[in-house]
Short mmCIF file of N, CA and C in Angstrom, two decimals:
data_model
loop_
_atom_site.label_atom_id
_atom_site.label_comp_id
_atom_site.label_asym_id
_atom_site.label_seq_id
_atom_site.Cartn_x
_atom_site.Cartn_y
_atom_site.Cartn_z
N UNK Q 105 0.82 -1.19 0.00
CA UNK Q 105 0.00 0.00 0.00
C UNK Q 105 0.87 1.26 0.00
N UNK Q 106 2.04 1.42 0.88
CA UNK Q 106 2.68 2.63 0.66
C UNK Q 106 3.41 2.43 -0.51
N UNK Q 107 3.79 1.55 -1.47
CA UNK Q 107 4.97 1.98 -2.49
C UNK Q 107 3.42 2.36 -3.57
N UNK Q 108 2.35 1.84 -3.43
CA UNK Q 108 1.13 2.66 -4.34
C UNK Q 108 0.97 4.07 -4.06
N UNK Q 109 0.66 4.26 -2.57
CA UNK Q 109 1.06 6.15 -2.34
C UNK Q 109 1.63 6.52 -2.79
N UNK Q 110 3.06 5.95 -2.51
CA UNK Q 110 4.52 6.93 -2.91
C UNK Q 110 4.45 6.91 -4.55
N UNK Q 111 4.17 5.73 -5.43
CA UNK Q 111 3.60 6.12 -6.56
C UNK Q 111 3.23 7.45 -6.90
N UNK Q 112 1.93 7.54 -6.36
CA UNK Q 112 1.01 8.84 -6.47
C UNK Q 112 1.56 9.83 -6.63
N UNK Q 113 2.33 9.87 -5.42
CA UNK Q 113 2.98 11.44 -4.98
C UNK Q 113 3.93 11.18 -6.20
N UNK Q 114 3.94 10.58 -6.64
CA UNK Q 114 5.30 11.04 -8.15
C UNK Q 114 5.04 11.24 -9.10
N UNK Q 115 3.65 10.90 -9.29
CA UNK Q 115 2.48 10.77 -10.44
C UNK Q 115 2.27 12.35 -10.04
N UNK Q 116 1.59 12.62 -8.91
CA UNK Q 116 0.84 14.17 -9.06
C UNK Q 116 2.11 15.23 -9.01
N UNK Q 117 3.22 14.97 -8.56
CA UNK Q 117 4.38 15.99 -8.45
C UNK Q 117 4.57 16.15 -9.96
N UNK Q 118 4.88 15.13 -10.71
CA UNK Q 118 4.72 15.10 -12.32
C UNK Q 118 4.37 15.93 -12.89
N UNK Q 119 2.67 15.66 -12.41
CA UNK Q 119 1.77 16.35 -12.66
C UNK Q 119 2.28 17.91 -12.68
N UNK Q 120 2.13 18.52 -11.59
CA UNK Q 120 2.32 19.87 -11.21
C UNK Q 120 3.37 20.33 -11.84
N UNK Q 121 5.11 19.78 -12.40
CA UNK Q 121 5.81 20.24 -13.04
C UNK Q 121 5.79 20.70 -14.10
N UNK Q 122 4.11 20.16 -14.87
CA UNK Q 122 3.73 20.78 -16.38
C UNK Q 122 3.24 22.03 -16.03
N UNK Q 123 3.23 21.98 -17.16
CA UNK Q 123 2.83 24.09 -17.72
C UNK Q 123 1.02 24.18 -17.93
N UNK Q 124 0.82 22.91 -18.10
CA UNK Q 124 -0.46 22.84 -18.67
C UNK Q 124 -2.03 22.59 -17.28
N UNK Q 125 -1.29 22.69 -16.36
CA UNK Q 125 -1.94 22.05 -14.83
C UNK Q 125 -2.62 23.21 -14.49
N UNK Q 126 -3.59 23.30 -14.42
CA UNK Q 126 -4.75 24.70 -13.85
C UNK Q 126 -4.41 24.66 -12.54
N UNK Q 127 -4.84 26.07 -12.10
CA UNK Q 127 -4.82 26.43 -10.42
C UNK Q 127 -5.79 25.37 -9.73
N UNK Q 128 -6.77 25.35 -9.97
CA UNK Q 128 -7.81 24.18 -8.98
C UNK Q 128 -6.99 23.04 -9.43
N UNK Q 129 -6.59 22.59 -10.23
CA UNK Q 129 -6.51 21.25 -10.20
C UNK Q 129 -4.79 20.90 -9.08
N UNK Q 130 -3.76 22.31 -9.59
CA UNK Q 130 -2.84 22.35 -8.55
C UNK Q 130 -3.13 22.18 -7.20
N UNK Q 131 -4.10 23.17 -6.85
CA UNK Q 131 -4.32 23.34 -5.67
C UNK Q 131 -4.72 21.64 -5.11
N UNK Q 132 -5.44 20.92 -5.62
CA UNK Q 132 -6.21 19.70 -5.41
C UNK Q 132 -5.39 18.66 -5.50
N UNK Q 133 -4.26 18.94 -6.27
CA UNK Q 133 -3.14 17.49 -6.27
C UNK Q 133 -2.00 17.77 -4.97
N UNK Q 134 -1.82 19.42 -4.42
CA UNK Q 134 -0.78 19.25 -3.43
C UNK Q 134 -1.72 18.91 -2.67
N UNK Q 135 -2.95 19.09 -2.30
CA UNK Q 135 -3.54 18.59 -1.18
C UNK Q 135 -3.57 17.27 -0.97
N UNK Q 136 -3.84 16.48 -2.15
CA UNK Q 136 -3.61 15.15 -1.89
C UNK Q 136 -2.54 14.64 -1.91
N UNK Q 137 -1.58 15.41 -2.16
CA UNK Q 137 -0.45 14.95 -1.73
C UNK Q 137 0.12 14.72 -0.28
N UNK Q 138 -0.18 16.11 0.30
CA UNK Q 138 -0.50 16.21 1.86
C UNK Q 138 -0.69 14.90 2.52
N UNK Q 139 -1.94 14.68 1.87
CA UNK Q 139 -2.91 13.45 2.44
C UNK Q 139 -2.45 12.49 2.49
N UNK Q 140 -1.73 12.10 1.19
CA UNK Q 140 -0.94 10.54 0.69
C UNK Q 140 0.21 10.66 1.84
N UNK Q 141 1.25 11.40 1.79
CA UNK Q 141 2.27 11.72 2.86
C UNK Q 141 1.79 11.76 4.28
N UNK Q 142 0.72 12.31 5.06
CA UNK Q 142 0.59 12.10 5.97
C UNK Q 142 0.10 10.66 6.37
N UNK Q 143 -1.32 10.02 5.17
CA UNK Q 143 -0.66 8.47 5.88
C UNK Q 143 0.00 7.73 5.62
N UNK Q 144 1.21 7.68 4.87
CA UNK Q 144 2.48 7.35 4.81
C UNK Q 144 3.00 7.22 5.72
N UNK Q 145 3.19 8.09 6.62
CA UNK Q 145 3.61 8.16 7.67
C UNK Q 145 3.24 7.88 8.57
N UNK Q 146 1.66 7.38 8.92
CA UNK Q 146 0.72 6.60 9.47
C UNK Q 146 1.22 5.33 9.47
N UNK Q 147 1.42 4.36 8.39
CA UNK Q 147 1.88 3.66 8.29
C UNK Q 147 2.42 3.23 8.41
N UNK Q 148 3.98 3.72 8.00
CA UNK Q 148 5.21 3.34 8.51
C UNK Q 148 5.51 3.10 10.10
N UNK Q 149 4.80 4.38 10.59
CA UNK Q 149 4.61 4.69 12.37
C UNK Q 149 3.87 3.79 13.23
N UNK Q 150 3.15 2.97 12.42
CA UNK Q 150 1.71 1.69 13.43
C UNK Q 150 1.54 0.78 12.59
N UNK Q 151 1.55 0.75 11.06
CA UNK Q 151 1.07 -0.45 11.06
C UNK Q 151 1.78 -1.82 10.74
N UNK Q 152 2.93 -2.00 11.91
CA UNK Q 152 3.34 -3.14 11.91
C UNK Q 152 2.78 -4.45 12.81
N UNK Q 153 2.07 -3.74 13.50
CA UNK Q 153 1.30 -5.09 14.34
C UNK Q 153 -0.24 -5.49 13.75
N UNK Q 154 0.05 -6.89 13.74
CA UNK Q 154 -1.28 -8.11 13.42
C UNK Q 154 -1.85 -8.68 14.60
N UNK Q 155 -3.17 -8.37 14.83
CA UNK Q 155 -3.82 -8.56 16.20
C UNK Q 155 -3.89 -10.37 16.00
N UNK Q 156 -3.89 -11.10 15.36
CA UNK Q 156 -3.46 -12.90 15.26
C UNK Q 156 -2.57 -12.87 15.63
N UNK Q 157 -1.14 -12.37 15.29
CA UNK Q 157 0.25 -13.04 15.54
C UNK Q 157 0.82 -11.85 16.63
N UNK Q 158 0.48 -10.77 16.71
CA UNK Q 158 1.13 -9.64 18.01
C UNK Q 158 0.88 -9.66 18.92
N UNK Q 159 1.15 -9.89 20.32
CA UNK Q 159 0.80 -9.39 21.41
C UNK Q 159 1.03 -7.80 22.22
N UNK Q 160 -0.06 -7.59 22.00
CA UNK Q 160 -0.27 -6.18 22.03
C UNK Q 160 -1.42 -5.59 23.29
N UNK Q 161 -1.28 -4.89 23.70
CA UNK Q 161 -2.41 -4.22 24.54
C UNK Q 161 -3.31 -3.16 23.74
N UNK Q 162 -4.36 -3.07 24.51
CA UNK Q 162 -5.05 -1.61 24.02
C UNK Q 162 -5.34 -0.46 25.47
N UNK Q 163 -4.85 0.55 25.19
CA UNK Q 163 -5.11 1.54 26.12
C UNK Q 163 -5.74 2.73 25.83
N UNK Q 164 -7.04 3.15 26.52
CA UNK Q 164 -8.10 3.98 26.06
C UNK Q 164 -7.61 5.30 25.42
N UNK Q 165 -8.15 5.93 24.95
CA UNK Q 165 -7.48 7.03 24.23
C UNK Q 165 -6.79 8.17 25.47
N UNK Q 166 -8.09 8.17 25.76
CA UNK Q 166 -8.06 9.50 26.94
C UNK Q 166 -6.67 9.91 27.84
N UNK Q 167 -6.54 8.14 27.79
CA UNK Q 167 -4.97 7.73 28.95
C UNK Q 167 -3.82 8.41 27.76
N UNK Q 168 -4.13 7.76 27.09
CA UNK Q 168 -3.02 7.98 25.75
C UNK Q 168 -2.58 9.15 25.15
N UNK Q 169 -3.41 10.04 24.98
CA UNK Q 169 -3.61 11.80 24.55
C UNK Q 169 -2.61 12.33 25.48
N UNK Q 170 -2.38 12.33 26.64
CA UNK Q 170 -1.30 13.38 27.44
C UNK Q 170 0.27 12.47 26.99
N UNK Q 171 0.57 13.43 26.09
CA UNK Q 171 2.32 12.92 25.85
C UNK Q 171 3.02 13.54 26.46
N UNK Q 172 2.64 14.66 27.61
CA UNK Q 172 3.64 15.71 27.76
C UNK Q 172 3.81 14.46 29.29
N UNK Q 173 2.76 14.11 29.69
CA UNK Q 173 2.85 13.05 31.18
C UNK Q 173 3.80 11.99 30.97
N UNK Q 174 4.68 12.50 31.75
CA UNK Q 174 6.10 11.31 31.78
C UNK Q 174 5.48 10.04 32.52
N UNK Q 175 4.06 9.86 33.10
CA UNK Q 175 3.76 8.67 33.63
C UNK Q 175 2.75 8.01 32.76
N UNK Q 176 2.04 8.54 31.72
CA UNK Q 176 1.64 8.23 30.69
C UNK Q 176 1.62 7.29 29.80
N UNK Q 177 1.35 6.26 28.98
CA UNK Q 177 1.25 5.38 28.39
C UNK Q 177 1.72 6.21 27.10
N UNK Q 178 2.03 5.58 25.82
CA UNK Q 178 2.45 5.89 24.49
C UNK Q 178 2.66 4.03 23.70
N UNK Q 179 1.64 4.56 22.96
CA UNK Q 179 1.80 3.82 21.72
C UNK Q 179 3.33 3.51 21.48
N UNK Q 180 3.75 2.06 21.58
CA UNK Q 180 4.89 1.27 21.39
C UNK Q 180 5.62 1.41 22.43
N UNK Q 181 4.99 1.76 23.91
CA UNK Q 181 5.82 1.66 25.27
C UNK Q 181 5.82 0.14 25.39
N UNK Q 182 6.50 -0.58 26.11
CA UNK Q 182 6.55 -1.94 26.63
C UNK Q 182 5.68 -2.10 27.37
N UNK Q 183 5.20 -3.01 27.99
CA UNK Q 183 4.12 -3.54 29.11
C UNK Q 183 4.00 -5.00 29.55
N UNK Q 184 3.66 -5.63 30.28
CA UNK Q 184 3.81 -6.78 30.66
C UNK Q 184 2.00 -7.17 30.87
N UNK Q 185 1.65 -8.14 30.59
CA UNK Q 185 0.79 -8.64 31.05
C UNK Q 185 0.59 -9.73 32.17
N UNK Q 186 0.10 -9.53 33.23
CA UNK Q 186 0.14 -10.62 34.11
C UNK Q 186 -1.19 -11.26 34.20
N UNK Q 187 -1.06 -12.72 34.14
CA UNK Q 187 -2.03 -13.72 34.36
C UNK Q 187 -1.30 -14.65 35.32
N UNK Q 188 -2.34 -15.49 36.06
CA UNK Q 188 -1.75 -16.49 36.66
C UNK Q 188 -0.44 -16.38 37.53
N UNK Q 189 0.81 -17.64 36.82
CA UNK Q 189 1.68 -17.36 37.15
C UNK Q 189 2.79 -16.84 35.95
N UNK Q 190 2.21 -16.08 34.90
CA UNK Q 190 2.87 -16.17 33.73
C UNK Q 190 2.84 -14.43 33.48
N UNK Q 191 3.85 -14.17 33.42
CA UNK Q 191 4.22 -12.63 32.45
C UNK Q 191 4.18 -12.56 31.08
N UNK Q 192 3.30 -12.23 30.34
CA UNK Q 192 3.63 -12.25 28.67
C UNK Q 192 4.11 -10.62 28.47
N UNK Q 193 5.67 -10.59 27.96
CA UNK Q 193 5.18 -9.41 27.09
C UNK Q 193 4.46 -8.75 26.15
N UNK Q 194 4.48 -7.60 26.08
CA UNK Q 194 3.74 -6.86 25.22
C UNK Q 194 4.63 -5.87 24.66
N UNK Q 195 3.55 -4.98 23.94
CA UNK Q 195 3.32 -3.22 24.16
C UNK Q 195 2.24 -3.25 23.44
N UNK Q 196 2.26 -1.47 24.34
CA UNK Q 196 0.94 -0.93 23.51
C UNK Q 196 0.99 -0.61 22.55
N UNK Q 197 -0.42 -1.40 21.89
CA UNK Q 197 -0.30 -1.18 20.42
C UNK Q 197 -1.48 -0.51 19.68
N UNK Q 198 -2.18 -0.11 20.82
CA UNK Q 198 -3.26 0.59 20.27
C UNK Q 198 -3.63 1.60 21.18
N UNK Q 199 -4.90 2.65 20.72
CA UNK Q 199 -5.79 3.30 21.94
C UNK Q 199 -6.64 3.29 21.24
N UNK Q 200 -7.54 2.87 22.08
CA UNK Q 200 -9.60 2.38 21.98
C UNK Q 200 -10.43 3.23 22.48
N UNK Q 201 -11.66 2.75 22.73
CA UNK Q 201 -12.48 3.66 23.33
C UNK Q 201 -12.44 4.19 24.88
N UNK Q 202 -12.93 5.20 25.47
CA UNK Q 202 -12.18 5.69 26.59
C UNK Q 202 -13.21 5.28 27.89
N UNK Q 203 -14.31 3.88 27.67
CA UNK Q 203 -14.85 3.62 28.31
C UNK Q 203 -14.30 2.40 28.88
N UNK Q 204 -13.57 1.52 27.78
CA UNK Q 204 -13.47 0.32 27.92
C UNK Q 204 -11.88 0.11 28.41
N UNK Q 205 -11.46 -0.44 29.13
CA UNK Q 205 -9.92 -1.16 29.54
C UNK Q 205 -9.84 -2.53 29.59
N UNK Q 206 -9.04 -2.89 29.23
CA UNK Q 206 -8.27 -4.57 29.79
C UNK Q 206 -8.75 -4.81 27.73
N UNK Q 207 -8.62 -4.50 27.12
CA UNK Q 207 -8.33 -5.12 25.34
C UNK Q 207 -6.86 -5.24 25.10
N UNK Q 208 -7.04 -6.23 24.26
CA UNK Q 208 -5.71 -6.89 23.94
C UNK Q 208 -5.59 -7.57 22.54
N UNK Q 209 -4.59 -7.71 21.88
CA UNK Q 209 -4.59 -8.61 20.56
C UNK Q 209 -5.14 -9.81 20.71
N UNK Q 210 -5.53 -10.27 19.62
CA UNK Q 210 -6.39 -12.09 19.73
C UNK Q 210 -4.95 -12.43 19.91
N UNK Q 211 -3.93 -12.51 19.72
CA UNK Q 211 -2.98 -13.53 19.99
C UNK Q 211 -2.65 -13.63 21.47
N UNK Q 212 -2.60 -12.71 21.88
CA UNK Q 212 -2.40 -12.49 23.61
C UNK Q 212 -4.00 -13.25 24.24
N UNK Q 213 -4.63 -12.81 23.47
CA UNK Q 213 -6.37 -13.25 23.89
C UNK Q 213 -5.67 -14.73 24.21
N UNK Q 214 -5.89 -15.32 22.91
CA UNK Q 214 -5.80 -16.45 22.92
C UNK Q 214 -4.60 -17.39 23.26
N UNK Q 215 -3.71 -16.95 23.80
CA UNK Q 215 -2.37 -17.60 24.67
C UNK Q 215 -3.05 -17.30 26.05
N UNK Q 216 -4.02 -16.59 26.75
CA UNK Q 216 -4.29 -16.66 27.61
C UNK Q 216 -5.67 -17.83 28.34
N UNK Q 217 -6.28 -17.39 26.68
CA UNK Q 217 -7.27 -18.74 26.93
C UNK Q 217 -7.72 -18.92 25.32
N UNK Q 218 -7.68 -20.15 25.00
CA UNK Q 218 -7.81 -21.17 23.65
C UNK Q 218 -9.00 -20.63 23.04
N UNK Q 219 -10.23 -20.78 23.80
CA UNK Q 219 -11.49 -20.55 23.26
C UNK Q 219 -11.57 -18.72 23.06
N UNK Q 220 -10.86 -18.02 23.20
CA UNK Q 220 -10.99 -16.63 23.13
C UNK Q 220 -11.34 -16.14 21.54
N UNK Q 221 -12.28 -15.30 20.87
CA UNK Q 221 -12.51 -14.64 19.66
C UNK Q 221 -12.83 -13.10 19.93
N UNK Q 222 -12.76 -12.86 18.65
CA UNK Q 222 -13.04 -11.08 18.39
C UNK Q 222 -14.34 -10.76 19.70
N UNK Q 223 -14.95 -12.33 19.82
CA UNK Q 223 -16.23 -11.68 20.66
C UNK Q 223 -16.04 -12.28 21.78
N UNK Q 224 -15.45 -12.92 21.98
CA UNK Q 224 -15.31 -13.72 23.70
C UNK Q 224 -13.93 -13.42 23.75
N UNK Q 225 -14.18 -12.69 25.13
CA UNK Q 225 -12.88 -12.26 25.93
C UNK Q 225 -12.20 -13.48 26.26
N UNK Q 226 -11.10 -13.64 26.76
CA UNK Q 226 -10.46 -14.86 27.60
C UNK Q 226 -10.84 -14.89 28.84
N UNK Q 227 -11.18 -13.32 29.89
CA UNK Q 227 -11.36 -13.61 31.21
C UNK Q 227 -12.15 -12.70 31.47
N UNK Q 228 -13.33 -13.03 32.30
CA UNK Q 228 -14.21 -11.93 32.68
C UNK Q 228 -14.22 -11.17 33.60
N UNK Q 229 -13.00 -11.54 35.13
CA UNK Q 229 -13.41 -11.33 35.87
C UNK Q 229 -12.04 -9.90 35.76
N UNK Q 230 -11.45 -9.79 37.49
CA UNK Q 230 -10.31 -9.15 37.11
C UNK Q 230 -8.86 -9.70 37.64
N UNK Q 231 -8.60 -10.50 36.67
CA UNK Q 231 -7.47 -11.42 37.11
C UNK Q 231 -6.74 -11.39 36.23
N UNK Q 232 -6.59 -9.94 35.45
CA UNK Q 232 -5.63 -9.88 34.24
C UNK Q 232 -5.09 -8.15 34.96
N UNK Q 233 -3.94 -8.26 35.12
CA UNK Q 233 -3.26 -6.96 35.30
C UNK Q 233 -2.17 -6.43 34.17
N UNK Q 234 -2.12 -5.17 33.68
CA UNK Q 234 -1.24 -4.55 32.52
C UNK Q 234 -0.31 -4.07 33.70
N UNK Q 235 0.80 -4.04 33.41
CA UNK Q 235 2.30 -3.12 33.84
C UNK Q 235 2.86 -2.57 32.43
N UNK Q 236 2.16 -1.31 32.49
CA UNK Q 236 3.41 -0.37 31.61
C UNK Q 236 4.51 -0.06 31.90
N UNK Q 237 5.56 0.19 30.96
CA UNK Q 237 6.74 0.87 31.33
C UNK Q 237 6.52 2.18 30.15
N UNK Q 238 6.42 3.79 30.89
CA UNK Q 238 5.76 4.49 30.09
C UNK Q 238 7.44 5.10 29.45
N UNK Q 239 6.91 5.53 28.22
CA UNK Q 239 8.41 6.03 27.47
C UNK Q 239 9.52 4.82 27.04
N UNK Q 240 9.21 3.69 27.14
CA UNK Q 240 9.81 2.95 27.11
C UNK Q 240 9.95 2.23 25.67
N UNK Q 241 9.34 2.85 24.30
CA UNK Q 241 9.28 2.69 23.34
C UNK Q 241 10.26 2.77 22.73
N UNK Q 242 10.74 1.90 21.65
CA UNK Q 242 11.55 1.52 20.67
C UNK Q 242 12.06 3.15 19.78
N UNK Q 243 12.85 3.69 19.75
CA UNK Q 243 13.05 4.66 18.98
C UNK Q 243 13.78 4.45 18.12
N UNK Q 244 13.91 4.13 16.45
CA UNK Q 244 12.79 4.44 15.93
C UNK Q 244 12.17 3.30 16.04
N UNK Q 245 10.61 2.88 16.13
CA UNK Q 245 9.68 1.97 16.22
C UNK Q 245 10.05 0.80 14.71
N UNK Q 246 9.90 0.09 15.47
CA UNK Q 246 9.65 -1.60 14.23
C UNK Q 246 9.19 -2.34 14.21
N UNK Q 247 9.60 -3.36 13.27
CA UNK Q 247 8.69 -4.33 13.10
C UNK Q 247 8.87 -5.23 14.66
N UNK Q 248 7.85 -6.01 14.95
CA UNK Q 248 7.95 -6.66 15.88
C UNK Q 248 9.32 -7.94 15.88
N UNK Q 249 9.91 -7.85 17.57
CA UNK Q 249 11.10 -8.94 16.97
C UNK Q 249 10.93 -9.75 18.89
N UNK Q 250 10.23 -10.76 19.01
CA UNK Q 250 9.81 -11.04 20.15
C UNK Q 250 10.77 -11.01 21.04
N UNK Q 251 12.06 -11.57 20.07
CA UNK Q 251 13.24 -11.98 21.28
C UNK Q 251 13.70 -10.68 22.05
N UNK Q 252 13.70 -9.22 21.31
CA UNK Q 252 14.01 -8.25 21.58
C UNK Q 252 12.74 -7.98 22.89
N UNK Q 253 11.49 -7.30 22.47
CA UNK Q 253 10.40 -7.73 23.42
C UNK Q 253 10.73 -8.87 24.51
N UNK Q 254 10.94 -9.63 24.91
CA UNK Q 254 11.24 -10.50 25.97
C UNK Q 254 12.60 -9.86 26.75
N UNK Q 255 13.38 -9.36 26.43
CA UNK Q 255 14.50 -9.06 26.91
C UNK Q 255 14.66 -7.53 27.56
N UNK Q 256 13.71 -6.77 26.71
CA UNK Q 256 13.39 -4.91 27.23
C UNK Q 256 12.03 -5.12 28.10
N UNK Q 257 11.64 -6.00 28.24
CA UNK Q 257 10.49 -6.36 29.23
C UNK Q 257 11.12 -6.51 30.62
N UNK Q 258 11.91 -8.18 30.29
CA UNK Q 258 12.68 -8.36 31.88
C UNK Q 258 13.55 -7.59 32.27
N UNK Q 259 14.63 -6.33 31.54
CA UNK Q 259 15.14 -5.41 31.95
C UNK Q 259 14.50 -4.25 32.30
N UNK Q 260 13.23 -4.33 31.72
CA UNK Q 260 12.29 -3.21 32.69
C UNK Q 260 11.71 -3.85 34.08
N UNK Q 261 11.01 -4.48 33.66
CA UNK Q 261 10.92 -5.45 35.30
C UNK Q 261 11.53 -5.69 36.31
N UNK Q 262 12.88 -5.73 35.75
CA UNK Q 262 13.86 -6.22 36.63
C UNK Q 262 14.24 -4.80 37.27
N UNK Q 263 14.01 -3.80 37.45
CA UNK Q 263 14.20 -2.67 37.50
C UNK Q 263 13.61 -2.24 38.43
N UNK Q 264 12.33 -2.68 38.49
CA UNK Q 264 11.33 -2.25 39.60
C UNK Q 264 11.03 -3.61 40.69
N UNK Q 265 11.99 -4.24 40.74
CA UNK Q 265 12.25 -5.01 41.66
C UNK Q 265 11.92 -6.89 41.21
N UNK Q 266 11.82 -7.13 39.94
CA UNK Q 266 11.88 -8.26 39.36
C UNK Q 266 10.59 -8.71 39.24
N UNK Q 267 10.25 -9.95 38.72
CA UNK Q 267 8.99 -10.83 38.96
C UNK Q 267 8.51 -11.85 40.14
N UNK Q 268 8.06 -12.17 40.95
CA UNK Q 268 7.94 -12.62 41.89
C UNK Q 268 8.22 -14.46 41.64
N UNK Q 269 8.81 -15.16 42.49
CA UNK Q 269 9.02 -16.55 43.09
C UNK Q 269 7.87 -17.01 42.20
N UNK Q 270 8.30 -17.71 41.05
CA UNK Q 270 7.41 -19.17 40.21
C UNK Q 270 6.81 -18.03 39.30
N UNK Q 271 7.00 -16.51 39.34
CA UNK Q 271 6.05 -16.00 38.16
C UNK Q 271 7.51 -16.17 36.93
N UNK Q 272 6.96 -16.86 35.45
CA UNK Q 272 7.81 -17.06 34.71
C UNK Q 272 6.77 -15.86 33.65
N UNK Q 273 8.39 -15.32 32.59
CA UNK Q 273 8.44 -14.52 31.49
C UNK Q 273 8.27 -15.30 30.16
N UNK Q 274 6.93 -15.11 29.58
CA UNK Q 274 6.63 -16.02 28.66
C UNK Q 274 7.04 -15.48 27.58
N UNK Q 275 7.95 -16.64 26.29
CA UNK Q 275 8.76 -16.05 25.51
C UNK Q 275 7.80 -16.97 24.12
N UNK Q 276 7.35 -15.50 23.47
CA UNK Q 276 6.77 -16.01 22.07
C UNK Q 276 7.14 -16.28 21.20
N UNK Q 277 6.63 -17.12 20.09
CA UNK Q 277 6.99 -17.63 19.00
C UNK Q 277 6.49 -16.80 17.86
N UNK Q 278 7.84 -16.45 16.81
CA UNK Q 278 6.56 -16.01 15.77
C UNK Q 278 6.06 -16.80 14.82
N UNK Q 279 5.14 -16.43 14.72
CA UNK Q 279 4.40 -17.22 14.00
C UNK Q 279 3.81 -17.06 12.77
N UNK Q 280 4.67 -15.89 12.49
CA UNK Q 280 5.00 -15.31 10.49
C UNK Q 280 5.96 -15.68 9.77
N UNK Q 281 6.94 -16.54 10.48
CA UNK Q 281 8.40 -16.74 10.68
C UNK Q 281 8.34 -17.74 9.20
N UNK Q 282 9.15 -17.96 8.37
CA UNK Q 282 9.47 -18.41 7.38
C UNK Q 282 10.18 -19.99 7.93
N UNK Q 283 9.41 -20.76 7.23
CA UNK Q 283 10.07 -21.99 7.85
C UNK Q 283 10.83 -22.88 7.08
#
């Protein structure tokens, strides 16, 4: 999808270098150019996670909007999920609606419980806790690489005083992986 944008933008820049290009129609191709470039950059910036194969959190918008709050959540901070006796990493990989908390990727869904879908949660009650580590995002952001995730997880963890006696750091498989 972006090398079709970036297309565009070379197609309408083209465009505009002729002599023959009217004012409205100028005016109407830098704008979409604008447009193409800004989600370009959309793109490149989020859409590397697949809610099947990522484990990812969702955190409501509302939380998410203050970037200037150094205690704040941000899109591609690390986070841990706790169940049971098991830590899965994460990060956040989204912000949702500002009613709802505890969403998560189907892959996290479903490593937590088998029968989990788009419409059945894994757990109803509240026996699922998120640990962010806020600012703790990948600069510049990428593609997902679990082993990396498993390792900036337990060095954040380990930080704030470790994981507790029998809680183990669950280390994912990918499962896009070329075999």
């Amino acid at each position: 999808m972006v090398a079709g944008w970036e297309s565009r933008i070379g197609k309408a820049n083209k465009e505009l270098e002729g002599s023959s290009v009217g004012e409205d129609r100028a005016t109407w191709l830098r704008s979409r150019i604008k447009m193409l470039e800004t989600g370009i950059a959309d793109m490149k910036f989020a859409s590397f996670l697949i809610a099947e194969y990522d484990p990812f959190i969702v955190i409501p918008t509302n939380i998410v909007k203050d970037r200037r709050d150094p205690y704040a959540p941000n899109i591609g901070d690390f986070a841990i999920v706790l169940y049971g006796r098991t830590a899965y990493p994460a990060i956040v990989g989204d912000a949702g609606p500002t009613y709802k908390v505890g969403e998560a990727s189907l892959r996290l869904a479903r490593e937590i419980n088998a029968k989990s879908t788009p419409y059945s949660r894994p757990v109803s009650d509240l026996t699922v806790t998120y640990l962010v580590f806020p600012r703790s995002a990948d600069d510049p952001r990428r593609a997902p690489d679990y082993r990396h995730w498993h390792k900036r997880c337990e060095e954040l963890v380990d930080k704030i005083g470790g994981l507790g006696e029998g809680v183990e750091l669950h280390q994912w498989k990918n499962l896009l992986a070329a075999e």
